Every structure is written in C-alpha cells, then in structure tokens.
XYZ file of C-alpha atoms in Angstrom:
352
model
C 0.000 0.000 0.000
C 1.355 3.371 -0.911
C 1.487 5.709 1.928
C 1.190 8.781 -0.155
C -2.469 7.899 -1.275
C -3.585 8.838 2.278
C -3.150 12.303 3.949
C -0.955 12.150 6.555
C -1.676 11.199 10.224
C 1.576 11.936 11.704
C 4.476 13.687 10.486
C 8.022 13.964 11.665
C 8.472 16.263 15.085
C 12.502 15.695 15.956
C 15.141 12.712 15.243
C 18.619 12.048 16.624
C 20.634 9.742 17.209
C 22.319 7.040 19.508
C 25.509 5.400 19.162
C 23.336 1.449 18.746
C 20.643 -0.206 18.665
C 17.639 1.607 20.435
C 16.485 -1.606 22.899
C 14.161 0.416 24.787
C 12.176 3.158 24.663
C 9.086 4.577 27.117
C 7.418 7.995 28.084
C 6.625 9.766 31.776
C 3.101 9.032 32.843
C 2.533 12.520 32.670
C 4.512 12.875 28.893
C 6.943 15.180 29.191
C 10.275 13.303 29.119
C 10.925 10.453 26.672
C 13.415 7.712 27.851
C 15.477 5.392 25.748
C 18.459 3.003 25.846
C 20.882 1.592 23.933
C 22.664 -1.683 22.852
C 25.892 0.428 24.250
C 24.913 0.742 27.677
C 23.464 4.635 27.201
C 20.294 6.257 28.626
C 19.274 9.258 27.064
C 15.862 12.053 28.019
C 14.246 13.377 25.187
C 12.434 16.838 26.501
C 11.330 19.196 24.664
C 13.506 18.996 21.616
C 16.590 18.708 23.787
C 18.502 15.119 24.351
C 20.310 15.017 27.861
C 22.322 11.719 28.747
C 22.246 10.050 32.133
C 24.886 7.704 30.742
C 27.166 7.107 28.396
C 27.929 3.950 26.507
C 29.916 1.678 28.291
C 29.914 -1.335 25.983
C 27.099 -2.940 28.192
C 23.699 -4.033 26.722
C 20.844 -1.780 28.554
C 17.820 -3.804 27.651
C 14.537 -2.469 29.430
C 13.313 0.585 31.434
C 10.387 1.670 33.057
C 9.280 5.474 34.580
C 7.344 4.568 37.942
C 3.415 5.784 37.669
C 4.163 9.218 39.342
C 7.084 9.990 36.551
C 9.407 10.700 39.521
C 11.398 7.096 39.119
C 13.520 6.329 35.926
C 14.771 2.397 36.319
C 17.101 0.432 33.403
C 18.561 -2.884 33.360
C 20.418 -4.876 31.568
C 23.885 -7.097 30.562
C 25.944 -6.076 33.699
C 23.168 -7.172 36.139
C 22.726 -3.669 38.148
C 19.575 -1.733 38.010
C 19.802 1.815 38.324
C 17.536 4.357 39.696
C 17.132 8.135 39.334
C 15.129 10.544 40.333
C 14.635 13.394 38.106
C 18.209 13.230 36.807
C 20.150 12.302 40.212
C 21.110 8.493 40.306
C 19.752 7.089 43.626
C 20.105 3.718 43.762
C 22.466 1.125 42.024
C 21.176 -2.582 42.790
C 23.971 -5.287 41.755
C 23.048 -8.339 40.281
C 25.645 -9.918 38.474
C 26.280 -11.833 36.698
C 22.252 -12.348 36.215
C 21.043 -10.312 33.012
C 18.509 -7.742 34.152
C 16.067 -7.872 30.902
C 12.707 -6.849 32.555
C 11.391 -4.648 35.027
C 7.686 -3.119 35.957
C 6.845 -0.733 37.999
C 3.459 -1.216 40.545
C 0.536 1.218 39.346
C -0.461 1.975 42.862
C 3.289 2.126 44.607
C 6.630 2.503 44.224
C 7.748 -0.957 44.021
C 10.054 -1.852 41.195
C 9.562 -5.543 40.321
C 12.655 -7.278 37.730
C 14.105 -10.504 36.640
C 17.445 -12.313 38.079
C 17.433 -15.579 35.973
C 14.667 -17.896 37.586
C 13.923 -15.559 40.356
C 12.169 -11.827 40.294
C 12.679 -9.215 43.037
C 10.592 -6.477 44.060
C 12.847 -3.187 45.410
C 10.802 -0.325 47.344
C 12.118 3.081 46.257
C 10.515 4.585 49.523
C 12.473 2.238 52.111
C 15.130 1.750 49.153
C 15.587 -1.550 50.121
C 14.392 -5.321 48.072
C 11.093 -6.574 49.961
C 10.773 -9.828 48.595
C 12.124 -12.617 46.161
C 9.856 -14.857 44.502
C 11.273 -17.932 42.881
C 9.468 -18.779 39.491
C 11.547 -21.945 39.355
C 10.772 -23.468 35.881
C 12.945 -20.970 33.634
C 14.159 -17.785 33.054
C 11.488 -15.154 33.606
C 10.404 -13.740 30.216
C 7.987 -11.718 31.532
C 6.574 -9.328 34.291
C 3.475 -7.684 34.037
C 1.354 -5.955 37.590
C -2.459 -5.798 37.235
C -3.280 -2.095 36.841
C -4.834 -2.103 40.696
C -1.032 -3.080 42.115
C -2.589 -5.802 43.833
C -1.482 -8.879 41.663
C 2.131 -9.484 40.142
C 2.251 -11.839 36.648
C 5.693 -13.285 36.061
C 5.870 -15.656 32.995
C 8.296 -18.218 31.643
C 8.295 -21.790 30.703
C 5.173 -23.893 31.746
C 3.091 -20.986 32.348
C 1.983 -17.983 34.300
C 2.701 -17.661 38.041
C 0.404 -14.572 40.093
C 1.612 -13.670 43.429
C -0.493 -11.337 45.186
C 0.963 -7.978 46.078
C -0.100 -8.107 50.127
C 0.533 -11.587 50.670
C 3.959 -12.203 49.113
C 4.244 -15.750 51.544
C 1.020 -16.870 49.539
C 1.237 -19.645 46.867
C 0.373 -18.010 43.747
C -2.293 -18.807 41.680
C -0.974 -20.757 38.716
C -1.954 -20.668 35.303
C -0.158 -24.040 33.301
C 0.289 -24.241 30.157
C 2.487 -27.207 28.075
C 4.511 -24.538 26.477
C 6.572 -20.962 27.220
C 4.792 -17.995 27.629
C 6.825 -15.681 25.879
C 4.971 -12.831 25.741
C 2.514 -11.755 28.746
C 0.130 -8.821 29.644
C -2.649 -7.749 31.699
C -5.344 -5.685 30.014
C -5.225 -2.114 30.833
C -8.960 -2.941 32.719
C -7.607 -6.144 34.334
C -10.440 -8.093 33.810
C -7.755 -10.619 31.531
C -4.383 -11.563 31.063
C -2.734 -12.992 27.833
C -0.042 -14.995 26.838
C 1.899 -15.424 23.972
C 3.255 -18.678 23.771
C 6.085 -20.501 22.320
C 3.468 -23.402 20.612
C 2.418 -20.936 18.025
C -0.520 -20.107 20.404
C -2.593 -16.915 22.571
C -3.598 -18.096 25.938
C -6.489 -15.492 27.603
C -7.385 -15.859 30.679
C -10.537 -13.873 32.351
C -9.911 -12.871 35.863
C -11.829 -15.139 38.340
C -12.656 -17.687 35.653
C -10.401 -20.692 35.600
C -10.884 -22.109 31.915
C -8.907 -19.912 29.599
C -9.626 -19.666 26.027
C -6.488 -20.619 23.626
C -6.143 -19.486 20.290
C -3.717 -21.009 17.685
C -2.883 -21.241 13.919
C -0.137 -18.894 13.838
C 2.813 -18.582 11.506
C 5.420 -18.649 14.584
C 6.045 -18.187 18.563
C 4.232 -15.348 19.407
C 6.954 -12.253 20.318
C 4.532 -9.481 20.870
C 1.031 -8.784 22.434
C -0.788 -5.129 23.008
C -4.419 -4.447 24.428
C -6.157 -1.455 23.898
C -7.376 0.759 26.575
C -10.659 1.553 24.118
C -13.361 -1.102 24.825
C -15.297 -2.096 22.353
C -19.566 -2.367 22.683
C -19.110 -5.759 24.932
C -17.059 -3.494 27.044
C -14.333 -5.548 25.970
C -10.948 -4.321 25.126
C -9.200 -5.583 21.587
C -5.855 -8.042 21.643
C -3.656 -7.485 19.265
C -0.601 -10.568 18.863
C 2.686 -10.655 16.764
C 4.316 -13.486 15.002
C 7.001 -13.105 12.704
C 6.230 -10.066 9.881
C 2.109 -11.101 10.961
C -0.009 -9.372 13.287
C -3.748 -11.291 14.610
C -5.863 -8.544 16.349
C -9.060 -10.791 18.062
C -11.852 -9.343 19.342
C -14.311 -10.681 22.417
C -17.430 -12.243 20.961
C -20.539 -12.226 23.177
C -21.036 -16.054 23.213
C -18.044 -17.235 25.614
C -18.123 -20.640 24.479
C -16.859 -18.808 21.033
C -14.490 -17.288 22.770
C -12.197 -14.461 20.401
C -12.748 -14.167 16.430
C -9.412 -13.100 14.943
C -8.418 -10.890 12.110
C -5.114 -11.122 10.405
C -3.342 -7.883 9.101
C -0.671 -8.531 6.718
C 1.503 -5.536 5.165
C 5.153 -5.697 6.675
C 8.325 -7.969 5.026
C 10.085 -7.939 8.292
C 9.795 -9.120 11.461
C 7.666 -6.897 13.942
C 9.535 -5.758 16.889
C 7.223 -3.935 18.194
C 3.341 -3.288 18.797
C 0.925 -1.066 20.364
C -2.282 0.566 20.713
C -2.823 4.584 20.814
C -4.203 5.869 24.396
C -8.415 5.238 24.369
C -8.253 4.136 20.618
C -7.887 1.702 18.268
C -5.627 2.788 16.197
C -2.377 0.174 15.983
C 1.041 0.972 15.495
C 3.428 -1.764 14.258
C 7.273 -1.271 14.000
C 9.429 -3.720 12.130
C 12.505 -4.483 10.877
C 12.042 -4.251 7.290
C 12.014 -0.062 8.405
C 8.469 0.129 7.829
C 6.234 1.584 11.110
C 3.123 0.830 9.829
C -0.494 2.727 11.418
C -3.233 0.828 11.318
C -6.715 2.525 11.397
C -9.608 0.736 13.800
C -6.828 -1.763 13.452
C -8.062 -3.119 10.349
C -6.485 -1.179 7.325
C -3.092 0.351 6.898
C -3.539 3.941 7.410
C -0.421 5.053 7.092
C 3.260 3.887 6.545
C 5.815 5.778 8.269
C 9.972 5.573 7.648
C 12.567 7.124 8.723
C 14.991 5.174 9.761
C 18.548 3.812 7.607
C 17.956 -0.472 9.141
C 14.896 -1.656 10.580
C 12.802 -0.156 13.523
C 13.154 -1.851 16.964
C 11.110 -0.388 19.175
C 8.159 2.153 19.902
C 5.759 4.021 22.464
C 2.659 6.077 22.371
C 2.899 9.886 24.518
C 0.035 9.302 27.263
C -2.561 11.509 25.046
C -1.425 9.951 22.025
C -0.110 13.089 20.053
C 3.125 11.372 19.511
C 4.630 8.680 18.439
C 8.195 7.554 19.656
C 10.191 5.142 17.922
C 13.760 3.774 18.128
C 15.620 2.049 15.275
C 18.462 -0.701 14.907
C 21.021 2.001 13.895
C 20.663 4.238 17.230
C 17.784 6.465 15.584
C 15.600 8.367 18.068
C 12.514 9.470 15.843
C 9.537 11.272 17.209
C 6.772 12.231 15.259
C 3.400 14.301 16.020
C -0.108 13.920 15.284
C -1.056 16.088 12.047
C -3.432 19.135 13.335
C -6.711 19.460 10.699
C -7.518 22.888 9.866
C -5.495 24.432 10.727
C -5.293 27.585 7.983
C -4.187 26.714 4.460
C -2.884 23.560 2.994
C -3.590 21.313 6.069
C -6.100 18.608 5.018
C-alpha cells in the first residue's frame, strides 16, 4: 500500500541519534520526558527537543526501562546485572546483580515498588524504604515476563510452563498458577484487568478472564508469538481488543458475546520484516506496528493500513505512544531516536 495515497496522520516532530541499537524506549506518565536506551549501555531524556544523557555507553547491553506511575522514578537494566535508579536526573540507587542479566522490570501502578528478573527468580525493590522486599522464585525458567495488574494488587511473572500470580499483600502466599504445556513468551494484563494474555512458544494466545479458571487458547499462527498489546478503548461488549505478533504477521481478536466462542481473529498482513514492536494509541484503536524491514506501519480501527511511516537507515526496533497519544516515539536498529506528532486538521491553508 502506498502511503502517499492517504493524507498524513503523523508527520516527523525531531530525530537524533544514539551510538546502537535503540532496545528500549518509554514515556513519563505525565509525557513530558521520553526515555530510551541503547545496545551500548546509554540512557538518554528526550524533553522538549533537547537530548540530555544520564549515561554514556559503556559497551554494556541496557535492555529495558520503566518510569514509575508518578514519573518521579527512571529504572534500566540490563547485561551487567545492576539496576539503576534516578530521580529526576540524580542516580539514587544502584542494585547489583551480576552476573544475572537484568532484561525486565515493571513498575506497581499503585506504589513505588520496582519488580525485575534475576534468571529464575524476580525481586521487588521499594524506592521509599530503598531496600528489596521480597524474592519470589518462578523456578521453571528464566522469567520472560513481568506484568502488575493495573490495581497493584497482583504481580504476573511468565516463563516456561506458564503464568505464576503472586499477590501484592501476601507475598508468603502460593500463587495462583496458570499451566500451560509450552513458554509464555509474551505476557500482559489488560489495561482494565479483567484478563491476562499470553503469547506462547506453541504458536498459540492463551487469555485468561480474571476469576474464571478455563482460559480460552487461540492457535494457527505462523510462529512463537513475540509481541502482544491491548487497547485501553473497549469495544460495545465493554471488551478491550488483543492485538498478537508473530514473525512479519499481526492477529488482532476481538471478544465475541457467546463465551463458548471465545475471540474471532483478524489477520493484518503488510510488513516484510519481522515486527519488533506493537501497540495501541491511548483510548483508541488505532495500531502501530514497528518492524525491521524499516516500515512503522499505522493501522486505522486496526483493520487497514492507514499510514506507513519511515525514517529510519535499518529496521525499527522499538516504539511508544505519549500518554494523550499526540506522539509517536520510535527507536531504530542504527541508534535512531525518531519522534513524530499527530497532524493538526484545519489548521489555515494547505492542512487537510
């Protein structure tokens, strides 16, 4: 599809540059600073036009970071097994893990409690005590995922064989236990926490609904599945949408009202590459899919391609949605930094 046939949606708002591979990306909850790291160990705020660094490259893999829900923490892990904290721009906190391979961390909605992975085991650190509160053993595998329910009161971590949920005030409790005969290599709670979904290893989407113990499993995919997104729009079942990853494919399924039925799916097909990256715009619909064949593709009511977007020399490898959707971050395999904003109508002459 030809992206000039369309009028624009978005259009380019700054780019720069990193010295690698952009391997994470995310905005403050309140969307003034953009964070992103690099392949070379860097962390760099976007604000405003400017780029400040926190840290330079130090040869070190950085490979995810998180902003805590009132935009005062900043945490990044990664290769060399510390997490570090700041606050604002002052580093507070430098937690040593090595030689575990920090490669997720989640912040709790409703606390300051930073939750990542050491190998089998997760810890949770409390940034107002500063100290770790607890260390939960997932056992099976590496942990591949972490995901908190939006209310703070349930922690997912995935891996091989499943789900695992510990809740949040009873850390010494056995957590419920969803099994599955695969890995769950992708996992997250929907924005309303009524389900949580799993992308699995077996070519399958496991959803589960909150308080119901048969989950509905959806297969007949081209490969593992190495990205999920829900939307925080519901649709008229008061459902949100699911939108899963696999290879250069993307399957957005949508609640039907008969449960036995369970999801029907959609397939949208438009990038060569391999997708590195999905996600819905705040209280819409509208998809975003970044992939390495350089293409970030928009897809409207996440149906039709709306609009393709490049802009970067390799492949993209990462993006994020500002909190009021009016732009669009994404990094690229290169070190690009691109940022673009939504496309104001009518405003005077030659807008359309």
């Amino acid at each position: 599809m030809n992206s000039t046939t369309k009028s624009k949606e978005f259009e380019q708002h700054y780019s720069g540059t990193l010295s690698d591979y952009v391997t994470a990306i995310a905005w403050s909850p309140q969307g003034k600073t953009l964070a992103a790291t690099s392949a070379a160990g860097e962390v760099v705020l976007w604000n405003n036009g400017e780029l400040t660094t926190l840290q330079t490259g130090n040869g070190k893999s950085l490979d995810c970071l998180a902003f805590s829900p009132d935009g005062k923490f900043l945490a990044v892990g990664g290769q060399d097994g510390q997490v570090k904290i700041w606050r604002d721009t002052e580093l507070i906190a430098t937690l040593e893990n090595a030689p575990a391979w920090v490669d997720k961390l989640a912040w709790n909605y409703t606390s300051n409690q930073l939750a990542f992975s050491l190998g089998r085991y997760v810890q949770v650190w409390d940034a107002d005590s500063r100290e770790i509160i607890v260390t939960l053993n997932f056992e099976n595998s590496s942990v591949l995922g972490i995901d908190w329910r939006i209310d703070g009161q349930y922690l997912a971590i995935s891996g091989y064989q499943g789900i695992k949920i510990w809740h949040s005030q009873n850390w010494d409790e056995e957590p419920y236990i969803l099994d599955m005969p695969s890995v769950s290599v992708a996992m997250a709670w929907s924005p309303d926490g009524k389900f949580l979904a799993s992308g699995n290893m077996d070519r399958s989407v496991t959803v589960l609904e909150w308080n119901n113990p048969d989950p509905w499993v959806m297969r007949g995919f081209p490969g593992k599945i190495r990205q999920l997104a829900w939307s925080e729009a519901t649709t008229k079942l008061g459902a949100p949408i699911l939108a899963s990853s696999s290879v250069e494919g993307i399957v957005v399924w949508e609640k039907l009202e008969d449960d036995s039925l369970g999801w029907e799916a959609r397939v949208l097909t438009n990038h060569v590459g391999v997708i590195n990256a999905i996600a819905f715009a705040p209280k819409s619909f509208l998809l975003a899919s970044a992939a390495a064949d350089g293409w970030l593709c928009l897809w409207n009511q996440a149906k039709e391609v709306s609009q393709i977007i490049t802009g970067v020399s390799g492949g993209f490898s990462a993006l994020a949605w500002h909190p009021q959707g009016k732009l669009l971050a994404a990094g690229g395999e290169q070190g690009e930094l691109v940022i673009w904003s939504k496309v104001l109508r009518g405003q005077g002459f030659g807008r359309s």
